Short mmCIF file of C-alpha atoms and ligand atoms in Angstrom, two decimals:
data_model
loop_
_atom_site.label_atom_id
_atom_site.label_comp_id
_atom_site.label_asym_id
_atom_site.label_seq_id
_atom_site.Cartn_x
_atom_site.Cartn_y
_atom_site.Cartn_z
CA UNK A 1 0.00 0.00 0.00
CA UNK A 2 1.02 3.58 -0.62
CA UNK A 3 1.57 5.93 2.27
CA UNK A 4 0.86 9.65 2.49
CA UNK A 5 4.33 11.27 2.41
CA UNK A 6 5.02 13.60 5.32
CA UNK A 7 5.50 17.25 4.48
CA UNK A 8 9.21 18.14 4.18
CA UNK A 9 8.52 21.24 6.37
CA UNK A 10 6.05 22.35 9.04
CA UNK A 11 2.40 23.06 8.27
CA UNK A 12 2.98 26.77 8.87
CA UNK A 13 6.33 26.97 7.05
CA UNK A 14 4.87 28.36 3.82
CA UNK A 15 2.94 31.21 5.44
CA UNK A 16 1.78 33.77 4.50
CA UNK A 17 1.44 32.45 0.93
CA UNK A 18 -0.12 29.19 2.13
CA UNK A 19 -1.55 29.13 5.65
CA UNK A 20 -1.31 26.33 8.21
CA UNK A 21 -5.07 25.81 7.88
CA UNK A 22 -4.83 25.32 4.11
CA UNK A 23 -1.88 22.96 4.51
CA UNK A 24 -3.66 20.88 7.12
CA UNK A 25 -6.73 20.45 4.92
CA UNK A 26 -4.79 20.13 1.71
CA UNK A 27 -2.22 17.60 2.85
CA UNK A 28 -4.11 15.60 5.46
CA UNK A 29 -7.60 15.62 3.95
CA UNK A 30 -7.32 16.15 0.19
CA UNK A 31 -4.01 14.41 -0.48
CA UNK A 32 -4.76 11.82 2.20
CA UNK A 33 -8.07 10.95 0.50
CA UNK A 34 -6.41 10.41 -2.90
CA UNK A 35 -3.85 8.04 -1.37
CA UNK A 36 -6.53 6.17 0.60
CA UNK A 37 -8.77 5.79 -2.46
CA UNK A 38 -5.84 4.60 -4.60
CA UNK A 39 -5.06 1.89 -2.03
CA UNK A 40 -8.72 0.85 -1.84
CA UNK A 41 -9.01 0.58 -5.64
CA UNK A 42 -5.80 -1.46 -5.89
CA UNK A 43 -6.90 -3.74 -3.08
CA UNK A 44 -10.32 -4.23 -4.67
CA UNK A 45 -8.66 -5.11 -7.97
CA UNK A 46 -6.36 -7.53 -6.16
CA UNK A 47 -3.34 -5.87 -7.73
CA UNK A 48 0.05 -6.42 -6.15
CA UNK A 49 2.05 -3.42 -5.00
CA UNK A 50 4.02 -1.67 -7.74
CA UNK A 51 5.43 1.80 -7.96
CA UNK A 52 2.86 4.60 -8.12
CA UNK A 53 4.42 5.65 -11.42
CA UNK A 54 3.58 2.22 -12.88
CA UNK A 55 0.07 2.31 -11.43
CA UNK A 56 -0.52 5.69 -13.13
CA UNK A 57 0.88 4.55 -16.48
CA UNK A 58 -1.17 1.35 -16.44
CA UNK A 59 -4.37 3.16 -15.41
CA UNK A 60 -3.85 5.72 -18.19
CA UNK A 61 -3.20 3.15 -20.91
CA UNK A 62 -5.89 0.79 -19.61
CA UNK A 63 -8.53 3.50 -19.48
CA UNK A 64 -9.19 3.14 -15.73
CA UNK A 65 -10.18 6.76 -15.15
CA UNK A 66 -11.06 6.45 -11.44
CA UNK A 67 -7.75 4.81 -10.56
CA UNK A 68 -5.85 7.24 -12.79
CA UNK A 69 -7.49 10.29 -11.18
CA UNK A 70 -6.74 9.18 -7.63
CA UNK A 71 -3.24 7.82 -8.27
CA UNK A 72 -2.20 10.81 -10.38
CA UNK A 73 -3.55 13.21 -7.74
CA UNK A 74 -1.59 11.32 -5.06
CA UNK A 75 1.55 11.71 -7.20
CA UNK A 76 0.93 15.33 -8.23
CA UNK A 77 0.42 16.44 -4.62
CA UNK A 78 3.56 14.66 -3.36
CA UNK A 79 5.52 16.32 -6.17
CA UNK A 80 3.95 19.68 -5.28
CA UNK A 81 5.11 19.42 -1.63
CA UNK A 82 8.59 18.34 -2.73
CA UNK A 83 8.91 21.21 -5.21
CA UNK A 84 8.31 23.94 -2.61
CA UNK A 85 10.55 25.27 0.14
CA UNK A 86 10.20 27.92 2.86
CA UNK A 87 13.80 28.96 2.14
CA UNK A 88 13.99 31.64 -0.54
CA UNK A 89 16.09 30.17 -3.34
CA UNK A 90 17.38 31.26 -6.70
CA UNK A 91 17.96 29.01 -9.72
CA UNK A 92 21.52 27.64 -9.97
CA UNK A 93 23.70 28.53 -12.97
CA UNK A 94 22.56 25.67 -15.23
CA UNK A 95 18.88 26.30 -14.53
CA UNK A 96 19.26 30.08 -14.84
CA UNK A 97 20.85 29.55 -18.26
CA UNK A 98 17.98 27.28 -19.38
CA UNK A 99 15.42 29.83 -18.11
CA UNK A 100 17.15 32.64 -19.97
CA UNK A 101 17.26 30.61 -23.16
CA UNK A 102 13.57 29.64 -23.04
CA UNK A 103 11.97 32.77 -21.56
CA UNK A 104 14.55 35.57 -21.65
CA UNK A 105 14.68 35.99 -17.86
CA UNK A 106 13.28 34.70 -14.56
CA UNK A 107 10.80 37.60 -14.55
CA UNK A 108 9.53 36.58 -17.98
CA UNK A 109 9.14 32.98 -16.81
CA UNK A 110 7.13 34.26 -13.86
CA UNK A 111 4.94 36.29 -16.21
CA UNK A 112 4.22 33.26 -18.39
CA UNK A 113 3.69 30.91 -15.44
CA UNK A 114 1.29 33.29 -13.66
CA UNK A 115 -0.61 34.15 -16.86
CA UNK A 116 -1.03 30.51 -17.98
CA UNK A 117 -1.99 29.41 -14.47
CA UNK A 118 -4.46 32.26 -13.95
CA UNK A 119 -6.10 31.73 -17.34
CA UNK A 120 -6.33 27.95 -16.99
CA UNK A 121 -10.04 27.11 -17.02
CA UNK A 122 -11.17 25.13 -13.98
CA UNK A 123 -9.09 22.82 -11.80
CA UNK A 124 -5.64 21.61 -12.69
CA UNK A 125 -1.93 22.19 -12.37
CA UNK A 126 0.66 24.66 -13.72
CA UNK A 127 4.03 23.08 -14.47
CA UNK A 128 7.51 24.17 -15.40
CA UNK A 129 8.79 21.30 -17.54
CA UNK A 130 11.89 20.33 -19.52
CA UNK A 131 12.19 18.14 -22.56
CA UNK A 132 15.00 15.59 -22.81
CA UNK A 133 17.32 18.16 -24.34
CA UNK A 134 16.78 20.43 -21.33
CA UNK A 135 14.59 22.98 -23.14
CA UNK A 136 12.07 24.52 -20.72
CA UNK A 137 8.40 25.40 -21.16
CA UNK A 138 5.27 26.04 -19.09
CA UNK A 139 2.32 23.67 -19.35
CA UNK A 140 -1.02 23.43 -17.61
CA UNK A 141 -2.97 20.19 -17.17
CA UNK A 142 -6.63 19.66 -16.30
CA UNK A 143 -7.98 18.02 -13.14
CA UNK A 144 -5.72 15.07 -12.21
CA UNK A 145 -3.87 15.06 -15.52
CA UNK A 146 -0.15 14.83 -14.95
CA UNK A 147 3.11 15.23 -16.81
CA UNK A 148 4.24 11.72 -15.93
CA UNK A 149 2.29 10.07 -18.74
CA UNK A 150 3.69 12.56 -21.27
CA UNK A 151 6.92 10.90 -22.25
CA UNK A 152 8.44 13.94 -23.96
CA UNK A 153 8.63 16.09 -20.82
CA UNK A 154 9.87 16.02 -17.24
CA UNK A 155 8.38 18.21 -14.48
CA UNK A 156 10.66 20.63 -12.61
CA UNK A 157 8.06 22.53 -10.56
CA UNK A 158 4.30 22.52 -10.15
CA UNK A 159 1.65 24.73 -8.60
CA UNK A 160 -1.78 23.41 -7.66
CA UNK A 161 -4.56 25.37 -9.40
CA UNK A 162 -7.47 23.64 -7.64
CA UNK A 163 -9.45 26.08 -5.50
CA UNK A 164 -8.70 24.04 -2.36
CA UNK A 165 -5.04 25.10 -2.80
CA UNK A 166 -5.68 28.82 -2.36
CA UNK A 167 -9.29 29.68 -1.58
CA UNK A 168 -8.97 29.95 2.22
CA UNK A 169 -6.00 32.33 1.87
CA UNK A 170 -6.60 34.18 -1.40
CA UNK A 171 -10.32 33.55 -2.09
CA UNK A 172 -10.93 33.92 -5.84
CA UNK A 173 -7.59 35.66 -6.53
CA UNK A 174 -5.76 32.80 -8.25
CA UNK A 175 -3.47 35.27 -10.02
CA UNK A 176 -2.44 36.81 -6.68
CA UNK A 177 -1.79 33.35 -5.27
CA UNK A 178 0.36 32.40 -8.27
CA UNK A 179 2.37 35.62 -8.06
CA UNK A 180 3.05 35.17 -4.34
CA UNK A 181 3.78 31.48 -4.85
CA UNK A 182 6.30 32.14 -7.61
CA UNK A 183 8.04 34.86 -5.58
CA UNK A 184 8.42 32.84 -2.39
CA UNK A 185 7.99 29.09 -2.69
CA UNK A 186 9.65 27.40 -5.71
CA UNK A 187 12.32 24.93 -4.63
CA UNK A 188 14.81 25.89 -7.32
CA UNK A 189 17.43 23.39 -6.11
CA UNK A 190 14.85 20.63 -6.59
CA UNK A 191 14.02 21.99 -10.07
CA UNK A 192 17.72 22.02 -10.96
CA UNK A 193 18.03 18.41 -9.80
CA UNK A 194 15.07 17.41 -12.00
CA UNK A 195 16.55 19.31 -14.97
CA UNK A 196 19.85 17.43 -14.62
CA UNK A 197 17.93 14.13 -14.36
CA UNK A 198 15.90 15.03 -17.48
CA UNK A 199 19.20 15.15 -19.35
CA UNK A 200 20.29 11.78 -17.95
CA UNK A 201 22.34 13.09 -15.04
CA UNK A 202 20.77 11.46 -11.99
CA UNK A 203 17.42 9.94 -11.10
CA UNK A 204 14.09 11.70 -11.45
CA UNK A 205 11.98 12.23 -8.32
CA UNK A 206 9.72 9.29 -7.60
CA UNK A 207 6.81 8.74 -5.23
CA UNK A 208 7.82 6.73 -2.11
CA UNK A 209 7.67 3.00 -2.82
CA UNK A 210 4.66 1.09 -1.49
CA UNK A 211 5.17 -0.24 2.01
CA UNK A 212 5.09 -3.91 1.07
CA UNK A 213 7.74 -3.40 -1.61
CA UNK A 214 9.96 -1.52 0.85
CA UNK A 215 9.68 -4.35 3.33
CA UNK A 216 10.47 -6.89 0.64
CA UNK A 217 13.60 -4.97 -0.34
CA UNK A 218 14.73 -4.77 3.30
CA UNK A 219 14.21 -8.49 3.66
CA UNK A 220 16.17 -9.12 0.49
CA UNK A 221 19.08 -7.00 1.70
CA UNK A 222 19.51 -9.02 4.87
FE1 LIG B 1 -4.58 20.00 -4.31
#
């Protein structure tokens, strides 16, 4: 079974952009429910534990929309927590160069990211992605749709565009949320790590392995 990953920082660490109250609901209730439902669906189907990445790929190709929605939302949220930090960071040299090449400057990237996220119709996600050559772009996806099942791109950062992500703190001002988010919360070191991995230098971020598989590996290592 899959577990709900703990936040890599305190519930109040991302204030004032994201309040403790939002984080408690968002992580414990919303994300928790997606993980729980994914486990229930897998158990009902009698499927043995695999990686969440494999579950998502198989659900997408097999047309299992309910499993895909829950598993992809479990993955997207874990990636979202991992791609934020309370410590103000700046892109490293390699990432700054890629940003300059694709957008002209970090400010221009912000402009594109905020505009695309604010104009995205309905629920979804705003992503900074790289292709396998390291070229960057901004994408938005609807509802649970992810970047994992798009083989030509790798996610570097993501911002949740569902109302539950910002409504308690910013009400209907999604644009204001995105602007504050981009200014304060991107984990640029994480994004740089993902960019290197996209080009074959290192491993891409993965969702924590299911508990049974972890135990099996431990047993095998003894
Ligand atoms: Fe969310």
